[in-house]
PDB file of C-alpha atoms and ligand atoms in Angstrom:
ATOM      1  CA  UNK A1407      68.048 -78.127  28.641  1.00 89.00           C
ATOM      2  CA  UNK A1408      70.265 -75.847  26.549  1.00 96.00           C
ATOM      3  CA  UNK A1409      72.434 -72.860  27.453  1.00 97.00           C
ATOM      4  CA  UNK A1410      70.721 -69.762  26.093  1.00 97.00           C
ATOM      5  CA  UNK A1411      71.304 -66.023  26.235  1.00 98.00           C
ATOM      6  CA  UNK A1412      74.048 -64.774  28.557  1.00 98.00           C
ATOM      7  CA  UNK A1413      72.553 -62.850  31.486  1.00 98.00           C
ATOM      8  CA  UNK A1414      75.210 -62.018  34.066  1.00 97.00           C
ATOM      9  CA  UNK A1415      78.817 -62.672  35.064  1.00 98.00           C
ATOM     10  CA  UNK A1416      79.908 -62.585  38.696  1.00 96.00           C
ATOM     11  CA  UNK A1417      83.299 -63.246  40.242  1.00 95.00           C
ATOM     12  CA  UNK A1418      82.851 -67.016  40.377  1.00 97.00           C
ATOM     13  CA  UNK A1419      79.866 -67.789  38.133  1.00 98.00           C
ATOM     14  CA  UNK A1420      78.158 -66.985  34.830  1.00 98.00           C
ATOM     15  CA  UNK A1421      74.390 -67.090  34.426  1.00 98.00           C
ATOM     16  CA  UNK A1422      72.552 -67.886  31.182  1.00 98.00           C
ATOM     17  CA  UNK A1423      68.901 -68.326  30.269  1.00 98.00           C
ATOM     18  CA  UNK A1424      67.505 -71.690  29.198  1.00 98.00           C
ATOM     19  CA  UNK A1425      64.551 -72.500  26.936  1.00 98.00           C
ATOM     20  CA  UNK A1426      62.366 -72.700  30.064  1.00 98.00           C
ATOM     21  CA  UNK A1427      61.320 -69.273  31.343  1.00 97.00           C
ATOM     22  CA  UNK A1428      62.408 -68.781  34.953  1.00 98.00           C
ATOM     23  CA  UNK A1429      65.032 -71.545  34.829  1.00 98.00           C
ATOM     24  CA  UNK A1430      68.663 -70.429  34.563  1.00 98.00           C
ATOM     25  CA  UNK A1431      71.975 -72.106  33.701  1.00 98.00           C
ATOM     26  CA  UNK A1432      74.635 -71.438  36.354  1.00 98.00           C
ATOM     27  CA  UNK A1433      78.219 -72.041  35.192  1.00 98.00           C
ATOM     28  CA  UNK A1434      80.892 -72.234  37.896  1.00 98.00           C
ATOM     29  CA  UNK A1435      84.202 -70.632  36.859  1.00 98.00           C
ATOM     30  CA  UNK A1436      87.745 -71.467  37.962  1.00 98.00           C
ATOM     31  CA  UNK A1437      88.388 -67.754  38.632  1.00 98.00           C
ATOM     32  CA  UNK A1438      89.155 -66.793  42.216  1.00 98.00           C
ATOM     33  CA  UNK A1439      89.209 -63.350  43.817  1.00 96.00           C
ATOM     34  CA  UNK A1440      89.959 -62.152  47.332  1.00 95.00           C
ATOM     35  CA  UNK A1441      90.301 -58.879  49.217  1.00 90.00           C
ATOM     36  CA  UNK A1442      87.227 -57.568  47.421  1.00 86.00           C
ATOM     37  CA  UNK A1443      88.711 -58.218  43.956  1.00 87.00           C
ATOM     38  CA  UNK A1444      92.252 -56.921  44.670  1.00 92.00           C
ATOM     39  CA  UNK A1445      93.744 -60.433  44.539  1.00 96.00           C
ATOM     40  CA  UNK A1446      92.901 -62.450  41.430  1.00 96.00           C
ATOM     41  CA  UNK A1447      93.806 -65.892  40.167  1.00 97.00           C
ATOM     42  CA  UNK A1448      92.452 -69.213  39.019  1.00 98.00           C
ATOM     43  CA  UNK A1449      92.090 -72.459  40.918  1.00 98.00           C
ATOM     44  CA  UNK A1450      92.269 -75.485  38.605  1.00 98.00           C
ATOM     45  CA  UNK A1451      88.942 -77.310  38.285  1.00 98.00           C
ATOM     46  CA  UNK A1452      87.415 -75.178  41.063  1.00 98.00           C
ATOM     47  CA  UNK A1453      84.279 -74.732  38.972  1.00 98.00           C
ATOM     48  CA  UNK A1454      83.811 -78.474  38.682  1.00 98.00           C
ATOM     49  CA  UNK A1455      84.343 -79.031  42.416  1.00 98.00           C
ATOM     50  CA  UNK A1456      82.125 -76.125  43.428  1.00 98.00           C
ATOM     51  CA  UNK A1457      79.246 -77.138  41.136  1.00 98.00           C
ATOM     52  CA  UNK A1458      79.352 -80.679  42.533  1.00 98.00           C
ATOM     53  CA  UNK A1459      79.688 -79.584  46.183  1.00 98.00           C
ATOM     54  CA  UNK A1460      76.786 -77.142  45.764  1.00 98.00           C
ATOM     55  CA  UNK A1461      74.659 -79.812  44.046  1.00 98.00           C
ATOM     56  CA  UNK A1462      75.292 -82.291  46.849  1.00 98.00           C
ATOM     57  CA  UNK A1463      74.800 -79.788  49.674  1.00 98.00           C
ATOM     58  CA  UNK A1464      71.620 -78.302  48.189  1.00 98.00           C
ATOM     59  CA  UNK A1465      70.194 -81.763  47.493  1.00 98.00           C
ATOM     60  CA  UNK A1466      70.848 -82.692  51.124  1.00 98.00           C
ATOM     61  CA  UNK A1467      69.254 -79.473  52.400  1.00 98.00           C
ATOM     62  CA  UNK A1468      66.209 -79.941  50.139  1.00 98.00           C
ATOM     63  CA  UNK A1469      65.776 -83.491  51.465  1.00 98.00           C
ATOM     64  CA  UNK A1470      65.686 -81.964  54.974  1.00 98.00           C
ATOM     65  CA  UNK A1471      62.964 -79.479  53.978  1.00 98.00           C
ATOM     66  CA  UNK A1472      65.022 -76.388  53.113  1.00 98.00           C
ATOM     67  CA  UNK A1473      63.771 -74.638  49.953  1.00 98.00           C
ATOM     68  CA  UNK A1474      66.606 -74.063  47.456  1.00 98.00           C
ATOM     69  CA  UNK A1475      66.919 -72.781  43.900  1.00 98.00           C
ATOM     70  CA  UNK A1476      68.506 -76.036  42.648  1.00 98.00           C
ATOM     71  CA  UNK A1477      66.645 -77.719  39.752  1.00 98.00           C
ATOM     72  CA  UNK A1478      69.265 -80.093  38.397  1.00 98.00           C
ATOM     73  CA  UNK A1479      72.641 -80.595  36.802  1.00 98.00           C
ATOM     74  CA  UNK A1480      73.457 -79.454  33.265  1.00 98.00           C
ATOM     75  CA  UNK A1481      77.170 -80.267  32.986  1.00 98.00           C
ATOM     76  CA  UNK A1482      80.224 -80.984  35.101  1.00 98.00           C
ATOM     77  CA  UNK A1483      80.454 -77.300  36.116  1.00 98.00           C
ATOM     78  CA  UNK A1484      76.852 -76.323  35.386  1.00 98.00           C
ATOM     79  CA  UNK A1485      73.684 -76.376  37.490  1.00 98.00           C
ATOM     80  CA  UNK A1486      70.091 -75.519  36.574  1.00 98.00           C
ATOM     81  CA  UNK A1487      68.439 -73.171  39.048  1.00 98.00           C
ATOM     82  CA  UNK A1488      65.199 -71.258  39.546  1.00 98.00           C
ATOM     83  CA  UNK A1489      65.438 -67.536  39.044  1.00 98.00           C
ATOM     84  CA  UNK A1490      65.025 -65.720  42.370  1.00 98.00           C
ATOM     85  CA  UNK A1491      64.596 -62.074  43.270  1.00 98.00           C
ATOM     86  CA  UNK A1492      67.896 -61.969  45.197  1.00 98.00           C
ATOM     87  CA  UNK A1493      68.119 -60.048  48.461  1.00 98.00           C
ATOM     88  CA  UNK A1494      70.961 -57.540  48.569  1.00 98.00           C
ATOM     89  CA  UNK A1495      72.343 -58.983  51.772  1.00 98.00           C
ATOM     90  CA  UNK A1496      74.519 -61.896  52.819  1.00 98.00           C
ATOM     91  CA  UNK A1497      73.820 -64.105  55.826  1.00 99.00           C
ATOM     92  CA  UNK A1498      76.997 -65.279  57.552  1.00 99.00           C
ATOM     93  CA  UNK A1499      76.902 -68.044  60.185  1.00 99.00           C
ATOM     94  CA  UNK A1500      79.873 -68.534  62.521  1.00 99.00           C
ATOM     95  CA  UNK A1501      80.645 -71.483  64.804  1.00 99.00           C
ATOM     96  CA  UNK A1502      84.367 -70.881  65.342  1.00 99.00           C
ATOM     97  CA  UNK A1503      86.238 -67.556  65.356  1.00 98.00           C
ATOM     98  CA  UNK A1504      88.052 -66.812  62.078  1.00 98.00           C
ATOM     99  CA  UNK A1505      88.394 -64.225  59.333  1.00 98.00           C
ATOM    100  CA  UNK A1506      86.933 -60.756  59.687  1.00 98.00           C
ATOM    101  CA  UNK A1507      85.436 -61.500  63.129  1.00 98.00           C
ATOM    102  CA  UNK A1508      88.883 -62.178  64.608  1.00 98.00           C
ATOM    103  CA  UNK A1509      90.085 -58.788  63.365  1.00 97.00           C
ATOM    104  CA  UNK A1510      86.913 -56.914  64.336  1.00 98.00           C
ATOM    105  CA  UNK A1511      86.645 -58.263  67.894  1.00 98.00           C
ATOM    106  CA  UNK A1512      90.321 -58.963  68.633  1.00 98.00           C
ATOM    107  CA  UNK A1513      89.740 -62.574  69.639  1.00 97.00           C
ATOM    108  CA  UNK A1514      91.953 -65.534  68.832  1.00 98.00           C
ATOM    109  CA  UNK A1515      91.286 -67.668  65.755  1.00 98.00           C
ATOM    110  CA  UNK A1516      89.861 -71.069  66.605  1.00 98.00           C
ATOM    111  CA  UNK A1517      87.701 -70.227  69.616  1.00 98.00           C
ATOM    112  CA  UNK A1518      84.473 -72.240  69.432  1.00 98.00           C
ATOM    113  CA  UNK A1519      81.403 -70.186  70.297  1.00 98.00           C
ATOM    114  CA  UNK A1520      78.838 -71.542  72.776  1.00 98.00           C
ATOM    115  CA  UNK A1521      76.161 -70.904  70.158  1.00 98.00           C
ATOM    116  CA  UNK A1522      76.284 -69.965  66.465  1.00 98.00           C
ATOM    117  CA  UNK A1523      76.534 -66.275  65.525  1.00 98.00           C
ATOM    118  CA  UNK A1524      74.296 -64.880  62.753  1.00 98.00           C
ATOM    119  CA  UNK A1525      75.421 -61.770  60.883  1.00 99.00           C
ATOM    120  CA  UNK A1526      74.076 -59.713  57.978  1.00 99.00           C
ATOM    121  CA  UNK A1527      76.305 -57.981  55.422  1.00 98.00           C
ATOM    122  CA  UNK A1528      75.239 -55.508  52.726  1.00 98.00           C
ATOM    123  CA  UNK A1529      76.040 -56.909  49.264  1.00 98.00           C
ATOM    124  CA  UNK A1530      77.951 -53.973  47.810  1.00 97.00           C
ATOM    125  CA  UNK A1531      81.412 -54.448  46.271  1.00 93.00           C
ATOM    126  CA  UNK A1532      82.116 -50.698  46.218  1.00 95.00           C
ATOM    127  CA  UNK A1533      81.644 -50.593  49.994  1.00 97.00           C
ATOM    128  CA  UNK A1534      83.431 -53.916  50.623  1.00 95.00           C
ATOM    129  CA  UNK A1535      80.265 -55.677  51.883  1.00 97.00           C
ATOM    130  CA  UNK A1536      79.928 -53.914  55.266  1.00 98.00           C
ATOM    131  CA  UNK A1537      78.437 -55.587  58.356  1.00 98.00           C
ATOM    132  CA  UNK A1538      74.918 -54.306  59.013  1.00 98.00           C
ATOM    133  CA  UNK A1539      72.291 -54.875  61.703  1.00 98.00           C
ATOM    134  CA  UNK A1540      68.536 -55.439  61.411  1.00 98.00           C
ATOM    135  CA  UNK A1541      67.749 -51.725  61.598  1.00 98.00           C
ATOM    136  CA  UNK A1542      70.164 -50.970  58.745  1.00 98.00           C
ATOM    137  CA  UNK A1543      68.573 -53.708  56.638  1.00 98.00           C
ATOM    138  CA  UNK A1544      65.095 -52.294  57.340  1.00 98.00           C
ATOM    139  CA  UNK A1545      66.200 -48.692  56.739  1.00 98.00           C
ATOM    140  CA  UNK A1546      67.719 -49.656  53.372  1.00 98.00           C
ATOM    141  CA  UNK A1547      64.610 -51.691  52.453  1.00 98.00           C
ATOM    142  CA  UNK A1548      66.680 -54.847  51.955  1.00 98.00           C
ATOM    143  CA  UNK A1549      64.087 -57.086  53.616  1.00 98.00           C
ATOM    144  CA  UNK A1550      61.051 -56.889  55.887  1.00 98.00           C
ATOM    145  CA  UNK A1551      61.238 -57.596  59.637  1.00 98.00           C
ATOM    146  CA  UNK A1552      59.472 -60.898  59.011  1.00 98.00           C
ATOM    147  CA  UNK A1553      61.977 -61.790  56.287  1.00 98.00           C
ATOM    148  CA  UNK A1554      64.907 -60.942  58.582  1.00 98.00           C
ATOM    149  CA  UNK A1555      63.501 -63.326  61.198  1.00 98.00           C
ATOM    150  CA  UNK A1556      63.086 -65.996  58.517  1.00 98.00           C
ATOM    151  CA  UNK A1557      66.692 -65.451  57.344  1.00 99.00           C
ATOM    152  CA  UNK A1558      68.024 -65.907  60.870  1.00 99.00           C
ATOM    153  CA  UNK A1559      65.951 -69.054  61.408  1.00 98.00           C
ATOM    154  CA  UNK A1560      66.989 -70.444  58.005  1.00 98.00           C
ATOM    155  CA  UNK A1561      70.631 -69.611  58.713  1.00 99.00           C
ATOM    156  CA  UNK A1562      70.501 -71.530  61.993  1.00 98.00           C
ATOM    157  CA  UNK A1563      68.696 -74.495  60.417  1.00 99.00           C
ATOM    158  CA  UNK A1564      71.147 -74.706  57.501  1.00 99.00           C
ATOM    159  CA  UNK A1565      74.061 -74.350  59.920  1.00 99.00           C
ATOM    160  CA  UNK A1566      72.877 -77.239  62.106  1.00 98.00           C
ATOM    161  CA  UNK A1567      72.307 -79.468  59.074  1.00 99.00           C
ATOM    162  CA  UNK A1568      75.634 -78.601  57.457  1.00 99.00           C
ATOM    163  CA  UNK A1569      77.666 -78.958  60.666  1.00 98.00           C
ATOM    164  CA  UNK A1570      76.547 -82.609  60.728  1.00 98.00           C
ATOM    165  CA  UNK A1571      76.939 -83.015  56.962  1.00 98.00           C
ATOM    166  CA  UNK A1572      80.558 -81.834  57.016  1.00 98.00           C
ATOM    167  CA  UNK A1573      81.353 -83.539  60.342  1.00 98.00           C
ATOM    168  CA  UNK A1574      80.606 -86.885  58.659  1.00 98.00           C
ATOM    169  CA  UNK A1575      83.503 -86.000  56.319  1.00 98.00           C
ATOM    170  CA  UNK A1576      85.771 -85.109  59.289  1.00 98.00           C
ATOM    171  CA  UNK A1577      85.409 -81.401  58.508  1.00 99.00           C
ATOM    172  CA  UNK A1578      84.649 -78.606  60.975  1.00 99.00           C
ATOM    173  CA  UNK A1579      82.251 -76.023  59.539  1.00 99.00           C
ATOM    174  CA  UNK A1580      83.931 -72.898  60.935  1.00 99.00           C
ATOM    175  CA  UNK A1581      81.761 -70.297  59.180  1.00 99.00           C
ATOM    176  CA  UNK A1582      79.970 -69.717  55.879  1.00 99.00           C
ATOM    177  CA  UNK A1583      77.984 -67.254  53.811  1.00 98.00           C
ATOM    178  CA  UNK A1584      74.485 -67.783  52.402  1.00 99.00           C
ATOM    179  CA  UNK A1585      72.468 -65.759  49.914  1.00 98.00           C
ATOM    180  CA  UNK A1586      68.698 -65.918  49.706  1.00 99.00           C
ATOM    181  CA  UNK A1587      66.033 -64.681  47.312  1.00 98.00           C
ATOM    182  CA  UNK A1588      62.268 -64.453  46.959  1.00 98.00           C
ATOM    183  CA  UNK A1589      60.274 -66.939  44.874  1.00 96.00           C
ATOM    184  CA  UNK A1590      56.593 -66.097  45.077  1.00 93.00           C
ATOM    185  CA  UNK A1591      56.046 -65.287  48.735  1.00 92.00           C
ATOM    186  CA  UNK A1592      58.812 -67.570  49.957  1.00 97.00           C
ATOM    187  CA  UNK A1593      62.421 -67.061  50.991  1.00 98.00           C
ATOM    188  CA  UNK A1594      64.573 -69.561  49.089  1.00 98.00           C
ATOM    189  CA  UNK A1595      68.280 -70.425  49.403  1.00 98.00           C
ATOM    190  CA  UNK A1596      70.217 -69.398  46.283  1.00 98.00           C
ATOM    191  CA  UNK A1597      73.829 -68.946  45.150  1.00 98.00           C
ATOM    192  CA  UNK A1598      76.286 -71.673  46.274  1.00 98.00           C
ATOM    193  CA  UNK A1599      77.737 -73.510  49.266  1.00 98.00           C
ATOM    194  CA  UNK A1600      81.365 -74.394  48.475  1.00 98.00           C
ATOM    195  CA  UNK A1601      84.931 -74.114  49.783  1.00 98.00           C
ATOM    196  CA  UNK A1602      84.768 -70.573  48.315  1.00 98.00           C
ATOM    197  CA  UNK A1603      81.969 -69.598  50.701  1.00 98.00           C
ATOM    198  CA  UNK A1604      82.665 -71.820  53.737  1.00 98.00           C
ATOM    199  CA  UNK A1605      85.631 -72.180  56.057  1.00 99.00           C
ATOM    200  CA  UNK A1606      86.269 -75.909  56.483  1.00 99.00           C
ATOM    201  CA  UNK A1607      88.992 -77.276  58.761  1.00 99.00           C
ATOM    202  CA  UNK A1608      90.220 -80.829  59.121  1.00 98.00           C
ATOM    203  CA  UNK A1609      88.758 -82.170  62.378  1.00 98.00           C
ATOM    204  CA  UNK A1610      92.066 -83.611  63.637  1.00 98.00           C
ATOM    205  CA  UNK A1611      94.753 -81.227  62.383  1.00 98.00           C
ATOM    206  CA  UNK A1612      92.556 -78.130  61.875  1.00 98.00           C
ATOM    207  CA  UNK A1613      94.271 -77.703  58.482  1.00 98.00           C
ATOM    208  CA  UNK A1614      92.413 -75.199  56.293  1.00 98.00           C
ATOM    209  CA  UNK A1615      90.646 -76.869  53.363  1.00 98.00           C
ATOM    210  CA  UNK A1616      88.972 -73.844  51.804  1.00 98.00           C
ATOM    211  CA  UNK A1617      89.518 -70.524  50.053  1.00 98.00           C
ATOM    212  CA  UNK A1618      91.693 -69.248  52.907  1.00 98.00           C
ATOM    213  CA  UNK A1619      94.498 -71.298  51.255  1.00 98.00           C
ATOM    214  CA  UNK A1620      94.163 -68.920  48.269  1.00 98.00           C
ATOM    215  CA  UNK A1621      93.504 -65.792  50.363  1.00 98.00           C
ATOM    216  CA  UNK A1622      96.548 -66.415  52.594  1.00 97.00           C
ATOM    217  CA  UNK A1623      98.873 -67.957  49.936  1.00 97.00           C
ATOM    218  CA  UNK A1624      99.100 -71.229  51.876  1.00 98.00           C
ATOM    219  CA  UNK A1625      99.619 -73.403  48.763  1.00 98.00           C
ATOM    220  CA  UNK A1626      97.815 -76.658  47.991  1.00 98.00           C
ATOM    221  CA  UNK A1627      94.673 -74.786  46.950  1.00 98.00           C
ATOM    222  CA  UNK A1628      93.459 -77.163  44.207  1.00 98.00           C
ATOM    223  CA  UNK A1629      94.259 -80.154  46.401  1.00 98.00           C
ATOM    224  CA  UNK A1630      92.200 -78.737  49.287  1.00 98.00           C
ATOM    225  CA  UNK A1631      89.113 -78.222  47.079  1.00 98.00           C
ATOM    226  CA  UNK A1632      89.477 -81.751  45.647  1.00 98.00           C
ATOM    227  CA  UNK A1633      89.908 -83.152  49.164  1.00 98.00           C
ATOM    228  CA  UNK A1634      86.640 -81.583  50.363  1.00 98.00           C
ATOM    229  CA  UNK A1635      84.719 -83.118  47.460  1.00 98.00           C
ATOM    230  CA  UNK A1636      86.470 -86.486  47.856  1.00 98.00           C
ATOM    231  CA  UNK A1637      85.529 -86.621  51.546  1.00 98.00           C
ATOM    232  CA  UNK A1638      81.903 -85.615  50.920  1.00 98.00           C
ATOM    233  CA  UNK A1639      81.535 -88.284  48.245  1.00 98.00           C
ATOM    234  CA  UNK A1640      83.062 -90.901  50.575  1.00 98.00           C
ATOM    235  CA  UNK A1641      80.928 -89.854  53.570  1.00 98.00           C
ATOM    236  CA  UNK A1642      77.635 -89.494  51.684  1.00 97.00           C
ATOM    237  CA  UNK A1643      77.617 -92.241  49.042  1.00 83.00           C
TER     238      UNK A1643
HETATM  239  P1  5GP B1012      84.579 -63.210  56.809  1.00 69.11           P
HETATM  240  O1  5GP B1012      83.564 -62.170  57.217  1.00 69.11           O
HETATM  241  O2  5GP B1012      85.284 -63.790  57.984  1.00 69.11           O
HETATM  242  O3  5GP B1012      85.520 -62.694  55.754  1.00 69.11           O
HETATM  243  O4  5GP B1012      83.770 -64.391  56.104  1.00 69.11           O
HETATM  244  C1  5GP B1012      82.921 -65.252  56.835  1.00 69.11           C
HETATM  245  C2  5GP B1012      82.531 -66.435  55.990  1.00 69.11           C
HETATM  246  O5  5GP B1012      81.664 -66.031  54.935  1.00 69.11           O
HETATM  247  C3  5GP B1012      83.705 -67.143  55.302  1.00 69.11           C
HETATM  248  O6  5GP B1012      83.427 -68.536  55.261  1.00 69.11           O
HETATM  249  C4  5GP B1012      83.718 -66.577  53.886  1.00 69.11           C
HETATM  250  O7  5GP B1012      84.189 -67.525  52.959  1.00 69.11           O
HETATM  251  C5  5GP B1012      82.240 -66.256  53.661  1.00 69.11           C
HETATM  252  N1  5GP B1012      82.049 -65.014  52.900  1.00 69.11           N
HETATM  253  C6  5GP B1012      81.689 -63.800  53.368  1.00 69.11           C
HETATM  254  N2  5GP B1012      81.575 -62.907  52.379  1.00 69.11           N
HETATM  255  C7  5GP B1012      81.892 -63.543  51.255  1.00 69.11           C
HETATM  256  C8  5GP B1012      81.960 -63.156  49.869  1.00 69.11           C
HETATM  257  O8  5GP B1012      81.685 -62.017  49.484  1.00 69.11           O
HETATM  258  N3  5GP B1012      82.338 -64.131  48.989  1.00 69.11           N
HETATM  259  C9  5GP B1012      82.635 -65.403  49.374  1.00 69.11           C
HETATM  260  N4  5GP B1012      83.024 -66.297  48.455  1.00 69.11           N
HETATM  261  N5  5GP B1012      82.547 -65.805  50.653  1.00 69.11           N
HETATM  262  C10 5GP B1012      82.197 -64.904  51.580  1.00 69.11           C
END
């Protein structure tokens, strides 16, 4: 497979065509942004770690029956993926209170919820990705009622699978963001699952091993990303 025409550049990835129609080349960059693009930087070898974490996580999910866009690996920071008609919403799953939820609801960071929370956010940088409910999603034509139900069910399924997957690496899956698209009549998991898009805490110390180290200037950012990959490789040979 060869890297063809450039299609799109996002904050963390570049997309190119390949010689196969409908199959795209996804290159993971070392660039990092936070606060909706206000804070910018690079995290050394992040692209390599994130491509490999996504490949491993998506392969695991596919083996458990979750449909994903992953087709294969093209390079150390490059994956081959099916083109999807992406939904303009993000699905966030939360197991432990952190991030925007702590601010919005005034609860303490670290509280474990009795059951996972599913949230939808509108994908819109200009608006700062606002939280929306089902009625907003329907009103904006982002998805059908049936698709919203599928997204919630998929979010819960992926969450249960990934809680176990990360727990085997002594990591608590605090929360994470998923993006889905349509392929034919099906809803398929796209984008990435990485320390950029998940909060991952050490099980014992609750040390943050994710993008919050960059967002909050905690230091040891590269080391945290490498540590997540190292643990996943060790736990899932
Ligand atoms: P929060 O709403 O607390 O900021 O984020 C919840 C979870 O979703 C975190 O794990 C965070 O990394 C992820 N998340 C939400 N929105 C985005 C986004 O636009 N980009 C990235 N990389 N992650 C996001």
